[in-house]
Short mmCIF file of C-alpha atoms in Angstrom, two decimals:
data_model
loop_
_atom_site.label_atom_id
_atom_site.label_comp_id
_atom_site.label_asym_id
_atom_site.label_seq_id
_atom_site.Cartn_x
_atom_site.Cartn_y
_atom_site.Cartn_z
CA UNK F 190 -5.76 14.86 25.34
CA UNK F 191 -4.80 16.40 22.00
CA UNK F 192 -1.20 16.60 23.19
CA UNK F 193 -1.28 12.86 23.99
CA UNK F 194 -2.71 12.10 20.56
CA UNK F 195 0.13 13.96 18.87
CA UNK F 196 2.71 12.24 21.06
CA UNK F 197 1.27 8.82 20.19
CA UNK F 198 0.97 9.71 16.50
CA UNK F 199 4.62 10.73 16.52
CA UNK F 200 5.46 7.39 18.11
CA UNK F 201 3.73 5.53 15.29
CA UNK F 202 5.52 7.52 12.61
CA UNK F 203 8.89 7.16 14.31
CA UNK F 204 8.45 3.43 14.73
CA UNK F 205 7.59 2.98 11.07
CA UNK F 206 10.62 4.91 9.87
CA UNK F 207 13.17 3.95 12.51
CA UNK F 208 12.31 0.25 12.79
CA UNK F 209 15.00 -2.07 14.05
CA UNK F 210 16.54 -4.16 11.30
CA UNK F 211 15.30 -7.74 11.30
CA UNK F 212 14.56 -10.64 9.03
CA UNK F 213 10.91 -9.93 8.35
CA UNK F 214 10.44 -13.41 6.85
CA UNK F 215 11.20 -15.15 10.18
CA UNK F 216 8.46 -13.16 11.92
CA UNK F 217 5.67 -14.01 9.46
CA UNK F 218 4.69 -17.26 11.25
CA UNK F 219 4.38 -18.05 14.92
CA UNK F 220 6.51 -18.61 16.89
CA UNK F 221 8.94 -15.84 15.92
CA UNK F 222 11.93 -17.35 17.79
CA UNK F 223 14.52 -15.71 20.03
CA UNK F 224 14.47 -13.21 21.65
CA UNK F 225 10.65 -13.28 21.62
CA UNK F 226 8.66 -15.10 24.30
CA UNK F 227 4.97 -15.90 24.24
CA UNK F 228 3.30 -13.44 26.60
CA UNK F 229 0.84 -16.03 27.96
CA UNK F 230 3.77 -18.22 29.02
CA UNK F 231 5.19 -15.53 31.32
CA UNK F 232 2.12 -13.55 32.43
CA UNK F 233 -1.35 -14.55 33.65
CA UNK F 234 -3.02 -13.80 30.31
CA UNK F 235 -4.88 -16.08 27.90
CA UNK F 236 -2.97 -17.56 24.95
CA UNK F 237 -5.25 -15.75 22.47
CA UNK F 238 -6.65 -12.33 23.42
CA UNK F 239 -9.63 -11.34 21.24
CA UNK F 240 -8.72 -8.15 19.38
CA UNK F 241 -4.98 -8.64 19.95
CA UNK F 242 -4.28 -12.29 19.12
CA UNK F 243 -1.46 -14.49 20.41
CA UNK F 244 1.24 -12.11 21.62
CA UNK F 245 5.03 -12.44 21.62
CA UNK F 246 7.48 -9.86 23.00
CA UNK F 247 11.19 -9.47 23.56
CA UNK F 248 11.34 -8.89 27.36
CA UNK F 249 14.18 -6.38 26.86
CA UNK F 250 11.78 -4.04 25.00
CA UNK F 251 9.14 -3.76 27.74
CA UNK F 252 6.96 -1.92 28.41
CA UNK F 253 6.52 -0.47 24.91
CA UNK F 254 7.26 -3.57 22.86
CA UNK F 255 6.85 -4.28 20.00
CA UNK F 256 4.40 -7.06 20.77
CA UNK F 257 3.96 -9.31 17.75
CA UNK F 258 0.33 -10.41 17.33
CA UNK F 259 -0.53 -13.64 15.53
CA UNK F 260 -3.94 -14.93 14.45
CA UNK F 261 -5.29 -18.45 15.16
CA UNK F 262 -3.36 -19.81 12.15
CA UNK F 263 -0.06 -18.36 13.40
CA UNK F 264 0.08 -15.59 10.78
CA UNK F 265 1.62 -12.27 11.86
CA UNK F 266 -1.29 -9.86 11.82
CA UNK F 267 -0.25 -6.83 13.87
CA UNK F 268 2.52 -5.10 15.76
CA UNK F 269 1.39 -3.56 19.05
CA UNK F 270 3.00 -0.98 21.31
CA UNK F 271 1.89 -0.39 24.90
CA UNK F 272 3.19 3.00 25.94
CA UNK F 273 2.50 4.19 29.53
CA UNK F 274 0.71 7.54 29.46
CA UNK F 275 2.60 8.80 32.53
CA UNK F 276 5.90 8.17 30.76
CA UNK F 277 4.76 10.02 27.64
CA UNK F 278 3.47 12.92 29.72
CA UNK F 279 6.81 12.99 31.53
CA UNK F 280 8.67 13.39 28.27
CA UNK F 281 9.93 9.83 27.77
CA UNK F 282 10.25 9.00 24.10
CA UNK F 283 10.14 5.47 22.73
CA UNK F 284 12.40 5.83 19.71
CA UNK F 285 13.50 3.23 17.19
CA UNK F 286 10.85 0.64 18.06
CA UNK F 287 10.85 -2.45 15.87
CA UNK F 288 7.97 -3.59 13.70
CA UNK F 289 6.88 -7.07 12.72
CA UNK F 290 6.27 -6.18 9.09
CA UNK F 291 6.85 -3.08 7.00
CA UNK F 292 3.41 -3.49 5.43
CA UNK F 293 0.81 -1.57 7.46
CA UNK F 294 -2.78 -1.33 6.24
CA UNK F 295 -4.29 0.55 9.21
CA UNK F 296 -3.55 1.79 12.72
CA UNK F 297 -5.71 1.82 15.87
CA UNK F 298 -4.80 3.80 18.99
CA UNK F 299 -6.76 3.41 22.20
CA UNK F 300 -6.57 3.73 25.98
CA UNK F 301 -6.01 0.76 28.33
CA UNK F 302 -6.28 1.10 32.12
CA UNK F 303 -3.58 -1.53 32.70
CA UNK F 304 -3.17 -5.31 32.74
CA UNK F 305 -0.54 -7.89 33.72
CA UNK F 306 2.76 -6.92 32.12
CA UNK F 307 1.89 -3.25 31.61
CA UNK F 308 0.08 -2.32 34.82
CA UNK F 309 0.09 1.46 34.35
CA UNK F 310 -2.57 3.18 32.23
CA UNK F 311 -1.23 3.18 28.68
CA UNK F 312 -2.03 3.59 25.02
CA UNK F 313 -2.27 0.60 22.73
CA UNK F 314 -0.93 1.48 19.30
CA UNK F 315 -1.84 -1.33 16.90
CA UNK F 316 -0.35 -1.53 13.40
CA UNK F 317 -2.38 -4.01 11.31
CA UNK F 318 -0.34 -5.70 8.60
CA UNK F 319 -3.08 -6.48 6.07
CA UNK F 320 -6.69 -5.54 5.36
CA UNK F 321 -8.13 -8.67 7.01
CA UNK F 322 -5.89 -8.69 10.10
CA UNK F 323 -8.26 -6.83 12.41
CA UNK F 324 -11.06 -9.29 11.67
CA UNK F 325 -8.82 -12.33 12.19
CA UNK F 326 -7.64 -11.03 15.57
CA UNK F 327 -11.20 -10.25 16.70
CA UNK F 328 -12.30 -13.89 16.47
#
């Protein structure tokens, strides 16, 4: 378990420093535009998932993401990664992951048993982009 924590922590640090170049301004408001698709349009998931928000992802970056999470007002609130535990245990690295915003106020990491789109047990790594983001996504 400690080994997994260090692997996931390394993922967070690598993603923050090796983020793909993008126009951060275009991602601030939903919808983010190409190549992102709204997750609820392509998978049997609700449009707004309490705790995660309205999710968009570039299908080419699955399963890890980044998933861009927007609040009810369409404001970018978090960047989420969904990294399969079996892949991490097998030595797969998810390097150079993009981020929605370079401002990160806090990070949550937790286990998920699987859901449509990322069926394998995985870790959710959630980078919140401002102090109020977690509260806005919870509603």
